[in-house]
Amino acid sequence: MAVYEAFSYNVVYKHRSTLCSNTTVFLILSALITVIGPFLLAYRSHGFWLKTETYREQPDVLYKHQYIVVVETDHLDTPILCSTFPNLNNFLRDRGLCSLVKSREEDHNNDGRRDELHIEFELSIHNYKAVHSVRLFLLFDYKLRKICSLQMESLGVIQHSASLPGARFDVVADLRLVQKQPLQYRRRDLRYNSSVINAESIFPESFNFQAILLEYAKRNVSTRLGNVYPVWTSGRAADVPFIISATIHYPEETITYIPGFWQVMKWAWIQYLSILIIFIHVFRSIKTYVFSNQLVSSVKEVPWKKVM
């Protein structure tokens, strides 16, 4: 008659020893290496503590309908300037040069957040003046809400110059976030939610563009216009205004932030546990070999069964 394996079970051998013995020292060392070893290995391989993390978010951007337009002509001592700041306009000899300003923001995917800004300026320039350079300052309200909470007033600057006298200037650009340091996780950041340009000042030096940009560049979080595509058109007729047309996209950004405590622990625990399992298996095999070959002093207890 054929014989088959109907059932099987493990036989457990117990090894007993005293506290003050080399067996106890061996077990303590094995336990310490098993617990501490994975931590040291994960830490020394870098990335054990998650110091920074990134995520993707489209910012909530709102054009504040505040601008400064500076146009330089062949009369280098008298640049043409117009703005929405009354105190700045009071310093100007020529006013009302921006005869027409049109702007609109569009939300193409209907997600409640604006995707781009279209803005156009018509400048009434004296016939004898030829335009060679354009500078445009646009102010935005910039918000992040998904993981990091940030609200600030930001600036977009467009500059272009050409040797040929211009009839119009067209530009397409992206409003990009600039981070010099990570944002804080779930912490409301209002450090830069203040005016970039002091509109209430009555002193001309408060509207020094070089000083404004120098102070703005010191920010740890700011915006700039990138991916710029300018088109300069020459040949303006005597009775035609100079046109500035800009399209500013608000693209999705990669935000760098400092993760919270539980996210750090979750990341560290996964790395630690994956190495700990290997250490437990290896030292289990080592202890089996040591005790089965009596390499340390212990009393082996052999299981027995009652004979019926």
Coordinates of C-alpha atoms in Angstrom, one line a residue:
M1 CA 0.0 0.0 0.0
A2 CA 1.3 3.5 -0.9
V3 CA 2.3 5.7 1.9
Y4 CA 1.8 9.5 1.9
E5 CA 2.5 12.4 4.3
A6 CA -0.8 13.1 6.1
F7 CA 0.4 15.8 8.5
S8 CA 3.6 17.5 9.8
Y9 CA 4.5 19.8 12.6
N10 CA 7.7 21.4 14.0
V11 CA 9.6 20.1 16.9
V12 CA 10.8 22.9 19.3
Y13 CA 14.0 22.6 21.2
K14 CA 14.5 24.9 24.1
H15 CA 17.9 26.1 25.3
R16 CA 18.2 27.3 28.9
S17 CA 20.9 29.3 30.5
T18 CA 21.6 31.7 33.4
L19 CA 21.7 35.5 33.3
C20 CA 25.4 35.7 33.9
S21 CA 26.7 33.7 31.0
N22 CA 28.1 34.1 27.6
T23 CA 24.7 33.0 26.2
T24 CA 23.1 36.1 27.7
V25 CA 25.8 38.4 26.3
F26 CA 25.4 36.8 22.8
L27 CA 21.6 37.3 22.9
I28 CA 21.9 40.9 24.0
L29 CA 24.4 41.7 21.3
S30 CA 22.2 40.0 18.7
A31 CA 19.2 42.0 19.8
L32 CA 21.1 45.3 19.7
I33 CA 22.5 44.6 16.3
T34 CA 19.1 43.5 15.0
V35 CA 17.4 46.7 16.2
I36 CA 20.2 49.3 15.7
G37 CA 21.8 47.9 12.6
P38 CA 18.8 48.7 10.2
F39 CA 18.6 52.2 11.6
L40 CA 22.3 52.9 11.0
L41 CA 22.2 51.3 7.6
A42 CA 19.2 53.3 6.5
Y43 CA 20.6 56.6 8.0
R44 CA 24.0 56.2 6.4
S45 CA 22.5 55.5 3.0
H46 CA 21.0 59.0 3.1
G47 CA 17.3 59.9 2.8
F48 CA 16.2 58.3 6.0
W49 CA 14.8 61.5 7.4
L50 CA 12.6 63.2 4.8
K51 CA 13.8 66.8 5.0
T52 CA 12.0 68.2 1.9
E53 CA 9.2 67.0 -0.4
T54 CA 7.5 68.3 -3.5
Y55 CA 4.0 68.4 -4.9
R56 CA 2.3 69.9 -7.9
E57 CA -0.3 72.7 -7.7
Q58 CA -1.7 75.3 -9.9
P59 CA -1.6 78.6 -8.0
D60 CA -4.6 80.9 -7.6
V61 CA -3.4 84.1 -9.3
L62 CA -5.3 87.3 -9.6
Y63 CA -4.1 90.3 -11.6
K64 CA -4.5 93.3 -9.3
H65 CA -5.0 95.8 -12.2
Q66 CA -1.9 97.7 -11.1
Y67 CA 0.9 98.4 -13.5
I68 CA 3.8 100.7 -14.4
V69 CA 4.7 101.1 -18.1
V70 CA 8.1 102.7 -19.0
V71 CA 8.8 103.5 -22.6
E72 CA 12.1 104.9 -23.7
T73 CA 12.4 106.9 -26.9
D74 CA 15.1 108.6 -28.9
H75 CA 14.8 111.4 -26.3
L76 CA 16.8 109.5 -23.7
D77 CA 16.4 112.2 -21.0
T78 CA 12.6 112.0 -21.0
P79 CA 11.2 108.4 -20.8
I80 CA 7.5 108.0 -21.1
L81 CA 5.8 106.5 -18.1
C82 CA 2.2 105.8 -17.0
S83 CA 0.9 103.8 -14.1
T84 CA -2.1 103.2 -11.8
F85 CA -0.2 104.9 -8.9
P86 CA -1.5 108.5 -8.4
N87 CA 1.6 109.6 -6.5
L88 CA 3.9 108.3 -9.2
N89 CA 1.8 110.0 -11.9
N90 CA 2.1 113.3 -10.0
F91 CA 5.8 113.3 -10.7
L92 CA 5.4 113.1 -14.4
R93 CA 5.4 115.9 -16.8
D94 CA 3.4 114.0 -19.5
R95 CA 0.3 112.3 -18.2
G96 CA -2.5 110.2 -19.6
L97 CA -0.2 108.6 -22.2
C98 CA -1.9 105.2 -21.7
S99 CA -4.9 106.2 -23.6
L100 CA -6.4 102.7 -23.5
V101 CA -5.8 99.7 -21.3
K102 CA -7.6 96.4 -21.8
S103 CA -7.2 93.3 -19.7
R104 CA -9.0 90.0 -19.1
E105 CA -8.2 86.7 -17.3
E106 CA -9.4 83.4 -18.6
D107 CA -10.1 80.0 -17.0
H108 CA -9.9 77.5 -19.9
N109 CA -10.6 74.3 -17.9
N110 CA -13.4 75.8 -15.7
D111 CA -11.7 74.6 -12.5
G112 CA -12.3 78.0 -10.7
R113 CA -8.7 79.1 -11.2
R114 CA -7.5 81.6 -13.8
D115 CA -5.1 80.2 -16.4
E116 CA -3.9 83.3 -18.2
L117 CA -4.0 87.1 -18.4
H118 CA -4.3 89.1 -21.6
I119 CA -3.4 92.8 -21.3
E120 CA -3.0 95.5 -23.9
F121 CA -1.8 99.1 -23.7
E122 CA -2.2 101.8 -26.3
L123 CA 0.3 104.7 -25.7
S124 CA -0.3 108.0 -27.3
I125 CA 3.2 109.1 -28.1
H126 CA 4.2 112.3 -29.9
N127 CA 4.8 111.8 -33.5
Y128 CA 8.4 112.8 -33.4
K129 CA 9.3 110.2 -30.7
A130 CA 10.6 106.8 -31.8
V131 CA 10.2 104.0 -29.2
H132 CA 13.3 101.8 -28.6
S133 CA 12.7 100.2 -25.2
V134 CA 9.8 98.9 -23.1
R135 CA 9.6 98.0 -19.4
L136 CA 6.3 96.7 -17.9
F137 CA 5.6 96.0 -14.2
L138 CA 2.5 94.0 -13.4
L139 CA 1.3 93.2 -9.9
F140 CA -0.5 90.0 -8.9
D141 CA -2.1 88.4 -5.9
Y142 CA -0.6 84.9 -5.6
K143 CA -2.0 82.1 -3.5
L144 CA -1.2 78.4 -2.7
R145 CA -3.7 76.3 -0.8
K146 CA -3.3 72.6 -1.4
I147 CA -0.6 71.5 1.1
C148 CA 1.2 74.8 1.8
S149 CA -0.8 77.9 2.5
L150 CA 0.8 81.0 1.0
Q151 CA -0.5 84.4 0.0
M152 CA 1.6 87.2 -1.3
E153 CA 1.7 90.1 -3.6
S154 CA 4.1 89.3 -6.5
L155 CA 5.6 91.1 -9.4
G156 CA 6.0 90.3 -13.1
V157 CA 8.6 92.3 -15.0
I158 CA 8.9 92.4 -18.8
Q159 CA 11.9 94.3 -20.4
H160 CA 12.8 94.6 -24.1
S161 CA 14.8 96.9 -26.2
A162 CA 15.6 97.2 -29.9
S163 CA 17.7 99.3 -32.2
L164 CA 14.8 99.9 -34.7
P165 CA 11.9 102.2 -33.7
G166 CA 8.9 100.1 -32.7
A167 CA 5.3 100.2 -33.7
R168 CA 4.2 97.5 -31.2
F169 CA 5.5 95.0 -28.7
D170 CA 4.0 91.5 -28.2
V171 CA 5.1 89.1 -25.6
V172 CA 4.0 85.7 -24.2
A173 CA 5.4 84.5 -20.9
D174 CA 4.8 82.3 -17.9
L175 CA 4.4 83.6 -14.3
R176 CA 6.8 81.2 -12.4
L177 CA 7.3 80.7 -8.7
V178 CA 10.8 81.3 -7.4
Q179 CA 11.7 79.5 -4.1
K180 CA 14.9 80.1 -2.2
Q181 CA 13.7 78.0 0.7
P182 CA 11.1 75.4 1.2
L183 CA 7.6 76.3 2.5
Q184 CA 6.2 75.1 5.8
Y185 CA 3.7 72.2 5.8
R186 CA 0.2 73.4 6.7
R187 CA 1.4 76.7 8.0
R188 CA -0.1 79.9 6.8
D189 CA 2.6 82.1 5.2
L190 CA 1.8 85.8 5.0
R191 CA 5.4 87.1 5.1
Y192 CA 5.1 88.8 1.7
N193 CA 1.5 89.7 1.7
S194 CA 2.4 93.4 1.5
S195 CA 2.8 95.9 -1.3
V196 CA 5.8 95.5 -3.5
I197 CA 5.6 99.2 -4.4
N198 CA 4.8 101.8 -1.7
A199 CA 1.9 103.5 -3.5
E200 CA 1.3 105.9 -0.6
S201 CA 4.7 107.4 -0.6
I202 CA 5.1 111.1 -1.7
F203 CA 8.8 110.8 -2.3
P204 CA 10.2 110.1 -5.8
E205 CA 12.9 107.8 -4.5
S206 CA 10.2 105.3 -3.3
F207 CA 9.5 104.7 -7.0
N208 CA 13.1 104.0 -8.0
F209 CA 12.8 100.9 -10.1
Q210 CA 16.3 99.6 -9.4
A211 CA 15.7 99.8 -5.6
I212 CA 12.3 98.2 -6.0
L213 CA 13.7 95.2 -7.9
L214 CA 16.7 95.0 -5.6
E215 CA 14.4 94.7 -2.5
Y216 CA 12.1 92.3 -4.3
A217 CA 15.0 90.0 -5.2
K218 CA 15.7 89.5 -1.5
R219 CA 12.5 87.6 -1.0
N220 CA 12.7 83.9 -0.2
V221 CA 9.5 83.4 -2.2
S222 CA 8.7 85.4 -5.3
T223 CA 7.6 85.2 -8.9
R224 CA 9.2 86.1 -12.2
L225 CA 8.2 85.9 -15.8
G226 CA 9.9 83.0 -17.5
N227 CA 9.7 81.3 -20.9
V228 CA 9.4 84.7 -22.5
Y229 CA 8.8 85.0 -26.2
P230 CA 9.0 88.7 -27.4
V231 CA 8.0 90.0 -30.8
W232 CA 9.1 93.6 -31.7
T233 CA 7.3 95.2 -34.7
S234 CA 8.8 98.3 -36.3
G235 CA 7.4 100.9 -38.6
R236 CA 4.9 102.9 -36.6
A237 CA 2.9 105.5 -38.5
A238 CA 2.8 109.1 -37.2
D239 CA -0.9 109.0 -36.1
V240 CA -0.9 105.4 -34.7
P241 CA -0.4 104.7 -31.0
F242 CA 2.3 102.4 -29.7
I243 CA 0.9 99.0 -28.7
I244 CA 2.0 96.8 -25.9
S245 CA 0.3 93.4 -25.8
A246 CA 1.2 90.7 -23.2
T247 CA -0.2 87.2 -22.6
I248 CA 0.8 85.8 -19.2
H249 CA 0.2 82.1 -18.4
Y250 CA -0.3 80.8 -14.8
P251 CA 1.2 77.3 -15.1
E252 CA 1.1 74.5 -12.6
E253 CA 4.1 74.7 -10.2
T254 CA 6.3 72.2 -8.4
I255 CA 6.3 73.3 -4.7
T256 CA 9.1 72.4 -2.4
Y257 CA 8.1 72.1 1.3
I258 CA 9.2 70.8 4.7
P259 CA 7.0 67.8 5.5
G260 CA 5.1 67.3 8.7
F261 CA 6.1 64.9 11.6
W262 CA 3.9 62.0 10.6
Q263 CA 5.0 62.1 7.0
V264 CA 8.6 62.0 8.1
M265 CA 7.9 59.1 10.4
K266 CA 6.0 57.2 7.8
W267 CA 8.8 57.5 5.3
A268 CA 11.5 56.6 7.9
W269 CA 9.5 53.6 9.2
I270 CA 9.1 52.1 5.7
Q271 CA 12.9 52.2 5.2
Y272 CA 13.6 50.9 8.7
L273 CA 11.1 48.0 8.5
S274 CA 12.3 46.8 5.1
I275 CA 15.9 46.4 6.5
L276 CA 14.7 45.1 9.9
I277 CA 13.0 42.1 8.3
I278 CA 16.3 41.1 6.7
F279 CA 18.2 41.5 9.9
I280 CA 15.7 39.4 11.9
H281 CA 15.9 36.6 9.3
V282 CA 19.7 36.6 9.2
F283 CA 20.2 36.7 13.0
R284 CA 17.5 34.0 13.4
S285 CA 19.6 31.8 11.2
I286 CA 22.8 32.7 13.1
K287 CA 21.2 31.9 16.5
T288 CA 19.9 28.6 15.2
Y289 CA 23.4 27.6 14.0
V290 CA 25.1 28.8 17.3
F291 CA 22.7 26.9 19.6
S292 CA 22.4 23.8 17.5
N293 CA 26.2 23.4 17.5
Q294 CA 26.5 24.3 21.2
L295 CA 28.9 27.2 20.5
V296 CA 27.6 28.9 23.7
S297 CA 26.9 27.2 27.0
S298 CA 23.2 26.2 27.4
V299 CA 21.1 23.3 28.5
K300 CA 19.2 21.8 25.6
E301 CA 15.7 20.7 26.5
V302 CA 14.5 17.8 24.3
P303 CA 10.8 17.6 23.7
W304 CA 9.1 14.3 24.7
K305 CA 5.8 12.7 24.1
K306 CA 3.7 10.5 26.3
V307 CA 3.5 6.9 25.0
M308 CA -0.1 5.6 25.3

